[in-house]
Each structure stands twice: as structure tokens, then as C-alpha cells.
Amino acid sequence: MQPFELTVEDASAAIASRALSPVELVESVLARCEALENWLHAYVTVVAPQARQDARQAEREILEGLHRGPLHGIPYGLKDLIDVTGIPTTASSRAWADRTPGRDSTVAARLTAAGAILIGKTHTHEFAYGLLTPQTANPWHEGVVAGGSSGGSAVAVAAGSAMFALGTDTGGSIRIPAALNGTVGLKPTYGLVSRHGVAPLSWSLDHVGPLTRTVRDAATVLGVLAGHDPLDPASAMPPAHWSAAHPADARGLRGVRVGVPGNYYFDRVDPQVEAAVRGTVDLLAELGAIVLPVEVPLVEYVEATQWGLMAPEASAVHEEALRASPDLYGADVRLLLEAGHHVSALDYLRAQRTRSLVRDAWTRLFEDVDVIVAPTSPITAARRGQETVRWPDGVTETVTDAYVRLSSPANITGLPALSLPVGRDSAGLPIGAQLIGAPFAESLLFRVGTAVEERRTDTGGLAGALRPDGIDGPQRHEAGAGGSSREQ
């Protein structure tokens, strides 16, 4: 096994015991980047000289007995919305092609203090306003999308060109690419991780979180990121008992109440996705969980509330720049930003009011269950250029609407949601399930997710389409499997 293939947990243990040098680990990851970036395009910028310098410093510190914790010497990627001093933040847009921040974001500063080593800035769908990241390739199969908007971060982790990466999630933009690329993706409780120094899309919906190869790695990264930040007006103070680590429990999942939605989350879902997620529920029952049916409240308002909040907030963020240089925005993002100007103040206030009702209803839901298990996305990775999905009942929806449909409730409510791989479809594409919990219940999500991960053998690891040296390149994907018709 080459160093880039290790999990954060295993690499950290090897570094702490001095069986692995941070220099060796960083060189392995950089070599992986060099082998794959010419077709993956996960990164906007790779900062190899700085990464090598930081690795040498980490090695010196560890040899001198200064060990900063589990991320010391671990190389990572950062979504190109997140500021690092002296490194361009382009948001994968021509509009920000010349933007170089003079100050670190809070999350970048916390990772630096923990000794993590930045490999580079990863591609996003322009300004995070989309779910495809079209410039980035899916490492599992040629011809399908990587998902977005944190597509570059998910691909870097899945392919081995980062040990972990950070993304942002406004309507599913961490969890969707995690599901499509076979990684773990966490959207934390709203306000748990600072957004200071992170380019906003929608102030009231944006979250920052990790993408990793394992649930344990996600817990490790969150433990470094989480905490109150006075520089973020929405930053929350976690409860005194909050922890990123799941508690050791000899009973396994005995007594954990798992809610399975009887509505919404399994409506219009590819049969292979549904089978994998329901198989995960069966596994949780075998591990001692109590499986309970639940009715998801106010689902008829989810789509309108998501777009009623996001569209005007995004347009407000970009109002001046769009007016000054509309030609610097991609056509799809420009259209969405222009449309947001037509949402009235009355409609925006209605969306805020409805969000309060939805959030209160979900809070009551968690009086009866501890965690909800559902698909992350109703479909696996769509073909490049595919615009719609046609379901057996005759309904056709856009690919974007299909992807965001099951992820946006956790953004509206601000609840923590963890996506983890739970299988593959007949074409070998990853399938993701999401675990949704009550506010600040991340440790429970990690406990349940780890239990699933330890029992399944058909999900995680590096993208199977790639050999370690990257020579073979991607496999080809023939669409059409499952119960939906993928249209262009």
C-alpha cells in the first residue's frame, strides 16, 4: 500500500509512531496529483513547493517531540471558496480570477494550527451555484459527472490526491458529490463550523464541512474545525457536552431509534439506490437499532423554501459584481443570479417563515427517533450533458432538482447530515445514504455511520477505476441501469 492510500486515521498513527514521515506522505499525494490531474481536474491550484516546505517543518517538529494532534502532517484539499493568505480564491470563476486574499479563513487557520498541510485549492461549480462541477471528472467512470458544488474536493479524496478536503453545503453540495464519488461527506449543524473567510452563496443556508474516506476521519477533521467563532455572526456555541467523537459503546447500536421515512425520501428513487439504503437499515436493525417508520413533515414546502431563500440571497451577494461584469459569469450561474432579482421581499419573507415551521416540525420529529436514514441522492452520477431524469410514473425533473431534492431539507432546518457510501449500482457507480440527526448530534451520526462502515465491504476506499499509478485511466459508463430513464 502506498502512503496516499491510507486513511487519515492510519496515516496519523504512522506519523505519530514515526513509521511514516510527513515528507513521504506529502510526496506520495503530490505524485498522485501529477499522475491524475491532467484528466481529473480536481484542483484549481496545487501549491506543491509550499506543501513540501510545510512537510519538512512538520517532520522537524515531530522529531523534536512537538506533535500537534491527529492532523499533523496530513495533506488536504480546500474548496476554492475558502481563503488562504497569498493563494488565489477564484471560486472557479473568471469574475474572481485575480482575487488573492490577505487573510486566512477561520477553518484554514485552524487546520494550519493543527499541522495539516495544504496541497491545493479544489474546483467548485462556479461560486458554488450548481451541482455538477463540470470541469472536474468523476474518478470512477468516464462520461459521468462528479457532482457539486464541492466536486473537486470529493474527487481529490476519492482519487487519493488529498487525504481529506473541505467543502461547502448550501443545498447538498458536500453530500451530493460525496455520494457520487464514494466518499464520506458531513454537513454539520448550522453554525458549528465557522464560515468566516468563505465566499457566501446563501447566508442562511451555507455550511462548511469535511469530505473524507471514512466516518472516523470525518470525526477527526470536525474535531479540529468545530467551535464558536466571533467573526462569523451565525456561529453557534456547541453544548458543553458536545463532542466530535462517537462514544465507545459495547452494546453496539442497541436502543438507537432509527427513523425510516414513509414519504418523500423514497419517492422517485432509483430501485438500486433504494435497495442499498434499505439494506443499510436492515444492517442497523441487526446491530441492535430500533427501526421506526416516520412521516416527514411539510415536504410539500421544501423545494419552494430552498429556492425562495437561496435565490435572492445569492443575487444579493453578487449584485454589484454582476451589474459591473455580467460577461465574467458562466451562462448557467448568471441566469440563476438574474432570476433571483425577481423574487419579491414578500416571497422571501414567506420562505423564512416557512423555514421556521419546517424546522420546528423536524425538531418534534426527533422526539421520537434519534437518527433518520434516507438516500443522499435519488440517482447515482448522471451522464455528462444529461439534463433531465424521467421517472416510471411519467414525471420528468432536471438533474439538479433530482440531486437537491433529498439533501435540501437538512439545509433548511440546519440539522447535521452525514452521507456515507453504502453500495454500488450495476455500472459500478457509488450509492450514498445520509444519516440526519438532531442539532449537535454529530457524535451519534458518527457512531451509526462507523457501525455501517465496519460491516460493509462494497463501498469505501479509493476510486476503483484507477490503478495506484494512474496508468489505466477511467472505465466507461453505460447509462440506463435502474428504474429511471436518463434523458438529455
Short mmCIF file of C-alpha atoms in Angstrom, two decimals:
data_model
loop_
_atom_site.label_atom_id
_atom_site.label_comp_id
_atom_site.label_asym_id
_atom_site.label_seq_id
_atom_site.Cartn_x
_atom_site.Cartn_y
_atom_site.Cartn_z
CA MET A 1 0.00 0.00 0.00
CA GLN A 2 1.30 3.43 -0.94
CA PRO A 3 1.04 6.29 1.58
CA PHE A 4 -1.66 8.16 -0.36
CA GLU A 5 -3.94 5.12 0.03
CA LEU A 6 -4.02 5.41 3.83
CA THR A 7 -6.91 6.87 5.78
CA VAL A 8 -6.28 9.94 7.91
CA GLU A 9 -6.53 7.74 10.99
CA ASP A 10 -3.91 5.26 9.77
CA ALA A 11 -1.58 7.91 8.37
CA SER A 12 -1.80 9.88 11.60
CA ALA A 13 -0.91 6.83 13.68
CA ALA A 14 2.03 6.04 11.39
CA ILE A 15 3.31 9.62 11.62
CA ALA A 16 2.93 9.71 15.41
CA SER A 17 4.90 6.46 15.73
CA ARG A 18 7.49 7.77 13.22
CA ALA A 19 6.83 4.84 10.91
CA LEU A 20 5.84 7.37 8.22
CA SER A 21 7.31 10.79 7.54
CA PRO A 22 5.08 13.75 6.61
CA VAL A 23 7.54 14.35 3.77
CA GLU A 24 6.99 10.84 2.43
CA LEU A 25 3.21 11.20 2.73
CA VAL A 26 3.08 14.58 1.01
CA GLU A 27 5.34 13.39 -1.81
CA SER A 28 3.07 10.39 -2.35
CA VAL A 29 -0.02 12.60 -2.58
CA LEU A 30 1.70 15.09 -4.87
CA ALA A 31 2.80 12.26 -7.16
CA ARG A 32 -0.80 11.09 -7.27
CA CYS A 33 -1.87 14.61 -8.26
CA GLU A 34 0.71 14.72 -11.02
CA ALA A 35 -0.43 11.36 -12.37
CA LEU A 36 -4.14 12.18 -12.43
CA GLU A 37 -4.74 15.91 -12.70
CA ASN A 38 -4.39 16.02 -16.47
CA TRP A 39 -7.81 14.35 -16.75
CA LEU A 40 -9.40 14.62 -13.30
CA HIS A 41 -9.02 18.40 -12.88
CA ALA A 42 -9.88 18.21 -9.19
CA TYR A 43 -7.67 21.22 -8.39
CA VAL A 44 -7.67 24.84 -9.47
CA THR A 45 -4.27 25.40 -7.85
CA VAL A 46 -1.68 22.96 -6.49
CA VAL A 47 0.81 24.55 -4.08
CA ALA A 48 3.49 21.86 -4.26
CA PRO A 49 6.50 23.96 -3.14
CA GLN A 50 4.66 25.24 -0.07
CA ALA A 51 3.34 21.75 0.73
CA ARG A 52 6.87 20.33 0.60
CA GLN A 53 8.16 23.11 2.85
CA ASP A 54 5.33 22.53 5.34
CA ALA A 55 6.00 18.78 5.30
CA ARG A 56 9.65 19.33 6.19
CA GLN A 57 8.62 21.62 9.03
CA ALA A 58 6.10 19.05 10.31
CA GLU A 59 8.77 16.37 10.20
CA ARG A 60 11.17 18.54 12.23
CA GLU A 61 8.50 19.35 14.80
CA ILE A 62 7.52 15.73 15.29
CA LEU A 63 11.14 14.59 15.60
CA GLU A 64 11.60 17.27 18.26
CA GLY A 65 8.61 15.94 20.19
CA LEU A 66 6.11 18.64 19.19
CA HIS A 67 3.09 16.72 17.95
CA ARG A 68 0.09 18.95 17.30
CA GLY A 69 -2.55 16.23 17.08
CA PRO A 70 -4.15 13.81 14.62
CA LEU A 71 -3.91 16.11 11.57
CA HIS A 72 -0.22 16.97 12.00
CA GLY A 73 1.49 16.21 8.69
CA ILE A 74 -1.74 15.21 6.91
CA PRO A 75 -2.17 16.67 3.37
CA TYR A 76 -5.57 18.05 2.41
CA GLY A 77 -7.51 20.00 -0.23
CA LEU A 78 -9.57 23.14 0.25
CA LYS A 79 -12.58 24.13 -1.83
CA ASP A 80 -11.76 27.24 -3.82
CA LEU A 81 -14.26 29.36 -1.92
CA ILE A 82 -12.15 29.25 1.24
CA ASP A 83 -9.48 31.89 1.78
CA VAL A 84 -5.83 31.18 2.48
CA THR A 85 -3.37 34.06 2.70
CA GLY A 86 -1.48 34.59 -0.55
CA ILE A 87 -3.26 31.82 -2.51
CA PRO A 88 -5.90 32.83 -5.06
CA THR A 89 -9.54 32.18 -4.22
CA THR A 90 -11.19 32.07 -7.65
CA ALA A 91 -14.48 30.30 -6.88
CA SER A 92 -13.79 28.63 -10.26
CA SER A 93 -14.98 31.83 -11.92
CA ARG A 94 -13.44 34.37 -14.28
CA ALA A 95 -15.10 37.02 -12.11
CA TRP A 96 -12.59 36.25 -9.35
CA ALA A 97 -9.62 35.27 -11.49
CA ASP A 98 -7.38 37.90 -9.88
CA ARG A 99 -8.59 37.65 -6.27
CA THR A 100 -5.85 36.80 -3.73
CA PRO A 101 -6.89 37.16 -0.07
CA GLY A 102 -4.60 38.70 2.54
CA ARG A 103 -6.07 36.78 5.45
CA ASP A 104 -6.86 33.16 6.29
CA SER A 105 -10.39 31.92 6.75
CA THR A 106 -11.06 30.59 10.24
CA VAL A 107 -11.15 26.97 9.07
CA ALA A 108 -7.85 27.32 7.19
CA ALA A 109 -6.27 28.90 10.24
CA ARG A 110 -7.49 26.07 12.47
CA LEU A 111 -6.14 23.43 10.09
CA THR A 112 -2.77 25.20 9.92
CA ALA A 113 -2.63 25.36 13.72
CA ALA A 114 -3.35 21.61 13.79
CA GLY A 115 -0.39 20.96 11.47
CA ALA A 116 -2.38 19.91 8.39
CA ILE A 117 -0.64 20.52 5.06
CA LEU A 118 -2.47 22.20 2.19
CA ILE A 119 -2.00 20.54 -1.20
CA GLY A 120 -4.15 22.98 -3.13
CA LYS A 121 -7.49 24.61 -3.84
CA THR A 122 -10.15 22.33 -5.36
CA HIS A 123 -12.64 23.13 -8.10
CA THR A 124 -16.20 24.12 -7.36
CA HIS A 125 -19.18 24.68 -9.59
CA GLU A 126 -18.83 28.42 -10.21
CA PHE A 127 -19.48 30.29 -6.94
CA ALA A 128 -20.97 27.01 -5.63
CA TYR A 129 -24.16 27.78 -7.58
CA GLY A 130 -24.65 24.39 -9.18
CA LEU A 131 -24.38 20.67 -8.55
CA LEU A 132 -22.15 19.39 -11.37
CA THR A 133 -18.63 20.93 -11.18
CA PRO A 134 -18.44 20.44 -14.97
CA GLN A 135 -14.67 20.96 -15.25
CA THR A 136 -13.94 18.02 -12.94
CA ALA A 137 -14.11 14.33 -13.90
CA ASN A 138 -15.61 11.53 -11.79
CA PRO A 139 -12.76 9.11 -10.98
CA TRP A 140 -15.00 6.03 -11.04
CA HIS A 141 -16.18 6.23 -14.65
CA GLU A 142 -15.57 8.27 -17.74
CA GLY A 143 -18.55 10.19 -19.00
CA VAL A 144 -20.42 10.84 -15.73
CA VAL A 145 -20.46 13.95 -13.58
CA ALA A 146 -18.51 14.47 -10.38
CA GLY A 147 -21.38 16.24 -8.66
CA GLY A 148 -21.08 19.57 -6.93
CA SER A 149 -20.60 22.12 -5.89
CA SER A 150 -17.77 20.56 -3.85
CA GLY A 151 -16.96 18.24 -6.73
CA GLY A 152 -13.23 18.92 -6.75
CA SER A 153 -12.94 18.16 -3.04
CA ALA A 154 -14.85 14.88 -3.36
CA VAL A 155 -12.83 13.78 -6.39
CA ALA A 156 -9.49 14.60 -4.75
CA VAL A 157 -10.41 12.45 -1.74
CA ALA A 158 -11.86 9.63 -3.84
CA ALA A 159 -8.83 9.53 -6.14
CA GLY A 160 -6.15 9.83 -3.46
CA SER A 161 -4.85 13.29 -4.32
CA ALA A 162 -5.91 14.51 -0.86
CA MET A 163 -6.27 12.68 2.44
CA PHE A 164 -9.30 14.83 3.25
CA ALA A 165 -10.82 18.03 1.89
CA LEU A 166 -13.22 20.75 2.91
CA GLY A 167 -16.36 21.68 1.04
CA THR A 168 -19.43 23.85 1.49
CA ASP A 169 -23.05 22.74 1.54
CA THR A 170 -25.97 25.07 0.75
CA GLY A 171 -28.42 22.59 -0.73
CA GLY A 172 -26.39 19.38 -0.60
CA SER A 173 -23.08 20.46 -2.07
CA ILE A 174 -20.94 18.34 0.28
CA ARG A 175 -23.21 15.31 0.48
CA ILE A 176 -24.12 15.00 -3.21
CA PRO A 177 -20.53 14.80 -4.56
CA ALA A 178 -19.68 12.55 -1.61
CA ALA A 179 -22.43 10.15 -2.67
CA LEU A 180 -21.48 10.30 -6.36
CA ASN A 181 -17.77 9.71 -5.70
CA GLY A 182 -17.97 7.13 -2.92
CA THR A 183 -16.67 9.29 -0.07
CA VAL A 184 -18.00 10.38 3.30
CA GLY A 185 -19.37 13.92 3.47
CA LEU A 186 -20.60 15.80 6.53
CA LYS A 187 -22.82 18.86 6.66
CA PRO A 188 -22.53 19.84 10.32
CA THR A 189 -25.16 21.56 12.41
CA TYR A 190 -25.68 25.13 11.18
CA GLY A 191 -23.19 27.41 12.91
CA LEU A 192 -20.97 24.66 14.31
CA VAL A 193 -18.15 25.38 11.82
CA SER A 194 -17.18 28.97 11.05
CA ARG A 195 -17.80 30.42 7.60
CA HIS A 196 -15.59 33.46 8.15
CA GLY A 197 -13.39 33.89 5.08
CA VAL A 198 -15.58 31.60 2.97
CA ALA A 199 -17.28 33.07 -0.10
CA PRO A 200 -21.02 33.03 0.61
CA LEU A 201 -23.73 31.70 -1.64
CA SER A 202 -26.69 31.93 0.72
CA TRP A 203 -26.03 33.26 4.23
CA SER A 204 -28.85 31.40 5.93
CA LEU A 205 -28.17 28.04 4.26
CA ASP A 206 -24.35 27.81 3.91
CA HIS A 207 -22.37 25.23 5.89
CA VAL A 208 -18.68 24.21 5.83
CA GLY A 209 -17.68 20.59 6.42
CA PRO A 210 -15.25 17.77 5.62
CA LEU A 211 -15.11 15.13 2.89
CA THR A 212 -13.13 12.05 3.88
CA ARG A 213 -12.72 8.36 3.06
CA THR A 214 -14.09 7.11 6.38
CA VAL A 215 -16.53 8.22 9.03
CA ARG A 216 -13.79 8.16 11.68
CA ASP A 217 -11.74 10.54 9.54
CA ALA A 218 -14.72 12.90 9.29
CA ALA A 219 -14.97 12.93 13.08
CA THR A 220 -11.26 13.69 13.38
CA VAL A 221 -11.42 16.63 10.98
CA LEU A 222 -14.59 18.03 12.53
CA GLY A 223 -12.94 17.96 15.93
CA VAL A 224 -10.39 20.48 14.62
CA LEU A 225 -12.87 22.67 12.71
CA ALA A 226 -15.73 22.98 15.18
CA GLY A 227 -16.13 25.72 17.72
CA HIS A 228 -17.53 29.19 18.22
CA ASP A 229 -16.05 31.99 16.11
CA PRO A 230 -16.98 35.61 16.88
CA LEU A 231 -16.00 36.55 13.32
CA ASP A 232 -18.99 34.57 11.96
CA PRO A 233 -22.29 36.19 13.01
CA ALA A 234 -24.09 32.86 12.61
CA SER A 235 -21.55 30.92 14.68
CA ALA A 236 -23.15 28.77 17.37
CA MET A 237 -21.87 27.82 20.78
CA PRO A 238 -21.94 23.98 20.94
CA PRO A 239 -23.46 22.45 24.08
CA ALA A 240 -20.99 21.76 26.86
CA HIS A 241 -21.24 18.00 26.30
CA TRP A 242 -20.70 18.22 22.52
CA SER A 243 -18.01 16.00 21.03
CA ALA A 244 -16.97 15.03 17.50
CA ALA A 245 -16.01 11.52 18.61
CA HIS A 246 -18.62 8.79 18.85
CA PRO A 247 -18.73 7.22 22.33
CA ALA A 248 -17.44 3.70 22.84
CA ASP A 249 -20.44 1.51 23.48
CA ALA A 250 -20.21 -2.24 23.99
CA ARG A 251 -23.91 -2.55 23.18
CA GLY A 252 -23.32 -1.51 19.61
CA LEU A 253 -26.45 0.28 18.41
CA ARG A 254 -28.82 -1.33 20.84
CA GLY A 255 -31.62 1.07 21.66
CA VAL A 256 -30.77 3.64 18.98
CA ARG A 257 -34.05 4.68 17.34
CA VAL A 258 -33.67 4.76 13.56
CA GLY A 259 -36.41 6.52 11.64
CA VAL A 260 -37.19 5.41 8.09
CA PRO A 261 -39.31 7.88 6.13
CA GLY A 262 -42.53 6.52 4.69
CA ASN A 263 -42.88 9.55 2.45
CA TYR A 264 -40.73 11.87 0.34
CA TYR A 265 -37.27 10.32 0.71
CA PHE A 266 -38.13 7.13 -1.15
CA ASP A 267 -40.44 8.76 -3.70
CA ARG A 268 -38.93 8.69 -7.20
CA VAL A 269 -35.71 6.94 -6.25
CA ASP A 270 -33.75 4.57 -8.48
CA PRO A 271 -34.54 1.00 -7.32
CA GLN A 272 -30.83 0.20 -6.88
CA VAL A 273 -30.40 3.24 -4.63
CA GLU A 274 -33.47 2.30 -2.61
CA ALA A 275 -32.30 -1.30 -2.22
CA ALA A 276 -28.87 -0.23 -0.96
CA VAL A 277 -30.32 2.21 1.57
CA ARG A 278 -32.96 -0.21 2.83
CA GLY A 279 -30.24 -2.83 3.12
CA THR A 280 -28.40 -0.39 5.35
CA VAL A 281 -31.50 -0.06 7.53
CA ASP A 282 -31.64 -3.86 7.81
CA LEU A 283 -28.00 -3.88 8.87
CA LEU A 284 -28.70 -1.31 11.59
CA ALA A 285 -31.53 -3.49 12.87
CA GLU A 286 -29.13 -6.46 13.02
CA LEU A 287 -26.79 -4.30 15.09
CA GLY A 288 -29.48 -3.64 17.66
CA ALA A 289 -31.13 -0.44 16.44
CA ILE A 290 -34.88 0.00 16.77
CA VAL A 291 -36.30 0.76 13.32
CA LEU A 292 -39.37 3.00 13.33
CA PRO A 293 -41.45 4.41 10.45
CA VAL A 294 -41.65 8.21 10.36
CA GLU A 295 -43.66 10.72 8.37
CA VAL A 296 -41.52 13.62 7.19
CA PRO A 297 -43.43 16.86 7.85
CA LEU A 298 -44.24 19.69 5.43
CA VAL A 299 -42.43 18.12 2.48
CA GLU A 300 -44.61 19.98 0.02
CA TYR A 301 -42.83 23.22 1.01
CA VAL A 302 -39.22 22.04 0.77
CA GLU A 303 -38.40 22.96 -2.82
CA ALA A 304 -40.09 26.37 -2.73
CA THR A 305 -38.47 27.22 0.60
CA GLN A 306 -34.98 26.20 -0.56
CA TRP A 307 -35.12 28.29 -3.71
CA GLY A 308 -37.07 31.09 -2.04
CA LEU A 309 -34.18 31.57 0.38
CA MET A 310 -31.20 30.76 -1.81
CA ALA A 311 -32.08 32.66 -4.97
CA PRO A 312 -32.49 36.17 -3.50
CA GLU A 313 -29.62 35.75 -1.04
CA ALA A 314 -27.24 34.65 -3.79
CA SER A 315 -28.35 37.51 -6.01
CA ALA A 316 -27.74 39.98 -3.19
CA VAL A 317 -24.19 38.64 -2.73
CA HIS A 318 -23.37 39.14 -6.42
CA GLU A 319 -25.50 42.20 -7.17
CA GLU A 320 -22.72 44.72 -7.75
CA ALA A 321 -20.28 42.38 -9.50
CA LEU A 322 -22.97 41.01 -11.79
CA ARG A 323 -24.04 44.50 -12.75
CA ALA A 324 -20.44 45.54 -13.45
CA SER A 325 -19.20 42.44 -15.31
CA PRO A 326 -22.00 40.04 -16.29
CA ASP A 327 -19.85 38.56 -19.07
CA LEU A 328 -17.43 37.13 -16.48
CA TYR A 329 -20.07 34.75 -15.13
CA GLY A 330 -20.96 31.42 -16.72
CA ALA A 331 -24.31 31.36 -18.50
CA ASP A 332 -25.96 28.97 -16.04
CA VAL A 333 -24.90 30.89 -12.95
CA ARG A 334 -25.70 34.27 -14.50
CA LEU A 335 -29.23 33.08 -15.31
CA LEU A 336 -29.79 31.92 -11.72
CA LEU A 337 -28.45 35.17 -10.30
CA GLU A 338 -30.63 37.25 -12.59
CA ALA A 339 -33.67 35.17 -11.69
CA GLY A 340 -33.07 35.82 -8.00
CA HIS A 341 -33.70 39.52 -8.52
CA HIS A 342 -37.30 38.69 -9.38
CA VAL A 343 -38.05 37.09 -6.01
CA SER A 344 -40.06 39.67 -4.09
CA ALA A 345 -39.34 40.66 -0.50
CA LEU A 346 -42.75 39.25 0.37
CA ASP A 347 -41.87 35.84 -1.11
CA TYR A 348 -38.50 35.85 0.66
CA LEU A 349 -40.19 36.54 3.99
CA ARG A 350 -42.69 33.78 3.31
CA ALA A 351 -39.79 31.39 2.72
CA GLN A 352 -38.18 32.44 6.02
CA ARG A 353 -41.46 31.96 7.84
CA THR A 354 -42.00 28.55 6.25
CA ARG A 355 -38.45 27.54 7.15
CA SER A 356 -39.28 28.22 10.82
CA LEU A 357 -42.33 25.99 10.58
CA VAL A 358 -40.35 23.20 8.90
CA ARG A 359 -37.55 23.45 11.44
CA ASP A 360 -39.97 23.28 14.37
CA ALA A 361 -41.73 20.26 12.86
CA TRP A 362 -38.41 18.43 12.40
CA THR A 363 -37.44 19.24 15.98
CA ARG A 364 -40.59 17.46 17.15
CA LEU A 365 -39.76 14.54 14.85
CA PHE A 366 -36.54 13.92 16.81
CA GLU A 367 -38.51 13.49 20.00
CA ASP A 368 -39.46 10.04 18.67
CA VAL A 369 -36.28 8.96 16.82
CA ASP A 370 -32.54 9.52 17.19
CA VAL A 371 -31.46 9.40 13.56
CA ILE A 372 -33.17 9.29 10.17
CA VAL A 373 -31.76 7.11 7.39
CA ALA A 374 -32.51 8.03 3.77
CA PRO A 375 -30.89 8.17 0.33
CA THR A 376 -28.48 11.06 -0.19
CA SER A 377 -29.44 11.30 -3.85
CA PRO A 378 -32.21 9.52 -5.75
CA ILE A 379 -29.82 8.66 -8.58
CA THR A 380 -26.14 7.90 -8.98
CA ALA A 381 -23.84 10.01 -11.16
CA ALA A 382 -25.60 11.32 -14.26
CA ARG A 383 -24.05 11.34 -17.71
CA ARG A 384 -22.15 14.45 -18.71
CA GLY A 385 -24.53 16.72 -20.59
CA GLN A 386 -27.59 14.97 -19.22
CA GLU A 387 -30.28 17.49 -18.34
CA THR A 388 -33.27 15.51 -17.09
CA VAL A 389 -34.40 12.34 -15.36
CA ARG A 390 -37.69 10.71 -16.38
CA TRP A 391 -39.33 8.51 -13.76
CA PRO A 392 -41.60 5.49 -14.36
CA ASP A 393 -44.66 7.48 -13.21
CA GLY A 394 -44.12 9.86 -16.13
CA VAL A 395 -42.67 12.72 -14.10
CA THR A 396 -39.57 14.41 -15.56
CA GLU A 397 -37.29 16.56 -13.45
CA THR A 398 -33.97 18.23 -14.06
CA VAL A 399 -30.82 16.51 -12.84
CA THR A 400 -30.21 19.45 -10.50
CA ASP A 401 -33.69 19.16 -8.98
CA ALA A 402 -33.20 15.41 -8.55
CA TYR A 403 -29.91 15.88 -6.73
CA VAL A 404 -31.06 18.66 -4.41
CA ARG A 405 -34.48 17.18 -3.62
CA LEU A 406 -33.32 14.85 -0.83
CA SER A 407 -30.47 16.93 0.55
CA SER A 408 -32.04 20.38 0.95
CA PRO A 409 -34.26 19.60 3.98
CA ALA A 410 -31.15 19.44 6.18
CA ASN A 411 -30.05 22.86 4.90
CA ILE A 412 -33.43 24.44 5.55
CA THR A 413 -33.53 23.04 9.08
CA GLY A 414 -29.79 23.38 9.80
CA LEU A 415 -29.67 19.78 11.05
CA PRO A 416 -26.46 17.72 10.81
CA ALA A 417 -26.40 15.21 7.94
CA LEU A 418 -23.74 12.63 7.13
CA SER A 419 -23.51 10.92 3.73
CA LEU A 420 -21.62 7.65 3.51
CA PRO A 421 -21.19 5.08 0.73
CA VAL A 422 -23.47 2.05 1.09
CA GLY A 423 -23.05 0.20 -2.20
CA ARG A 424 -22.66 0.44 -5.96
CA ASP A 425 -25.14 0.25 -8.80
CA SER A 426 -24.89 -2.22 -11.69
CA ALA A 427 -22.49 0.12 -13.51
CA GLY A 428 -20.18 0.29 -10.50
CA LEU A 429 -21.16 3.82 -9.51
CA PRO A 430 -21.28 4.64 -5.78
CA ILE A 431 -24.55 4.93 -3.86
CA GLY A 432 -24.82 7.14 -0.77
CA ALA A 433 -27.10 7.06 2.26
CA GLN A 434 -27.49 10.03 4.56
CA LEU A 435 -27.94 10.00 8.31
CA ILE A 436 -29.79 13.04 9.66
CA GLY A 437 -29.78 13.90 13.35
CA ALA A 438 -30.97 16.44 15.87
CA PRO A 439 -28.93 19.65 16.35
CA PHE A 440 -25.37 18.94 17.53
CA ALA A 441 -25.89 15.16 17.28
CA GLU A 442 -22.77 14.66 15.16
CA SER A 443 -21.29 12.10 17.57
CA LEU A 444 -24.37 9.90 17.19
CA LEU A 445 -24.19 10.15 13.39
CA PHE A 446 -20.53 9.13 13.57
CA ARG A 447 -21.39 6.19 15.83
CA VAL A 448 -24.10 4.91 13.49
CA GLY A 449 -22.04 5.61 10.36
CA THR A 450 -19.00 3.82 11.72
CA ALA A 451 -21.12 0.78 12.57
CA VAL A 452 -22.34 0.63 8.96
CA GLU A 453 -18.87 1.22 7.55
CA GLU A 454 -17.29 -1.56 9.60
CA ARG A 455 -19.83 -4.11 8.38
CA ARG A 456 -19.89 -3.27 4.66
CA THR A 457 -17.12 -4.23 2.26
CA ASP A 458 -18.51 -2.97 -1.06
CA THR A 459 -18.31 0.78 -0.59
CA GLY A 460 -15.25 2.73 0.55
CA GLY A 461 -11.64 3.10 -0.45
CA LEU A 462 -10.05 4.78 -3.42
CA ALA A 463 -11.89 5.03 -6.71
CA GLY A 464 -11.79 1.52 -8.12
CA ALA A 465 -11.43 2.67 -11.71
CA LEU A 466 -7.88 3.81 -11.05
CA ARG A 467 -4.73 1.83 -10.50
CA PRO A 468 -2.37 3.29 -7.89
CA ASP A 469 -0.09 4.64 -10.61
CA GLY A 470 -2.98 6.15 -12.53
CA ILE A 471 -1.97 4.44 -15.80
CA ASP A 472 -5.24 2.78 -16.69
CA GLY A 473 -7.46 5.85 -16.53
CA PRO A 474 -11.21 5.66 -16.14
CA GLN A 475 -13.63 2.95 -17.16
CA ARG A 476 -16.57 3.75 -19.38
CA HIS A 477 -20.09 4.01 -18.05
CA GLU A 478 -23.12 2.86 -19.97
CA ALA A 479 -26.14 4.68 -18.57
CA GLY A 480 -29.62 3.29 -18.32
CA ALA A 481 -29.43 0.91 -15.37
CA GLY A 482 -32.08 1.01 -12.69
CA GLY A 483 -35.57 2.40 -12.66
CA SER A 484 -35.13 5.85 -14.14
CA SER A 485 -34.54 6.96 -17.69
CA ARG A 486 -31.66 9.40 -18.01
CA GLU A 487 -32.53 11.90 -20.73
CA GLN A 488 -30.56 14.66 -22.43
#
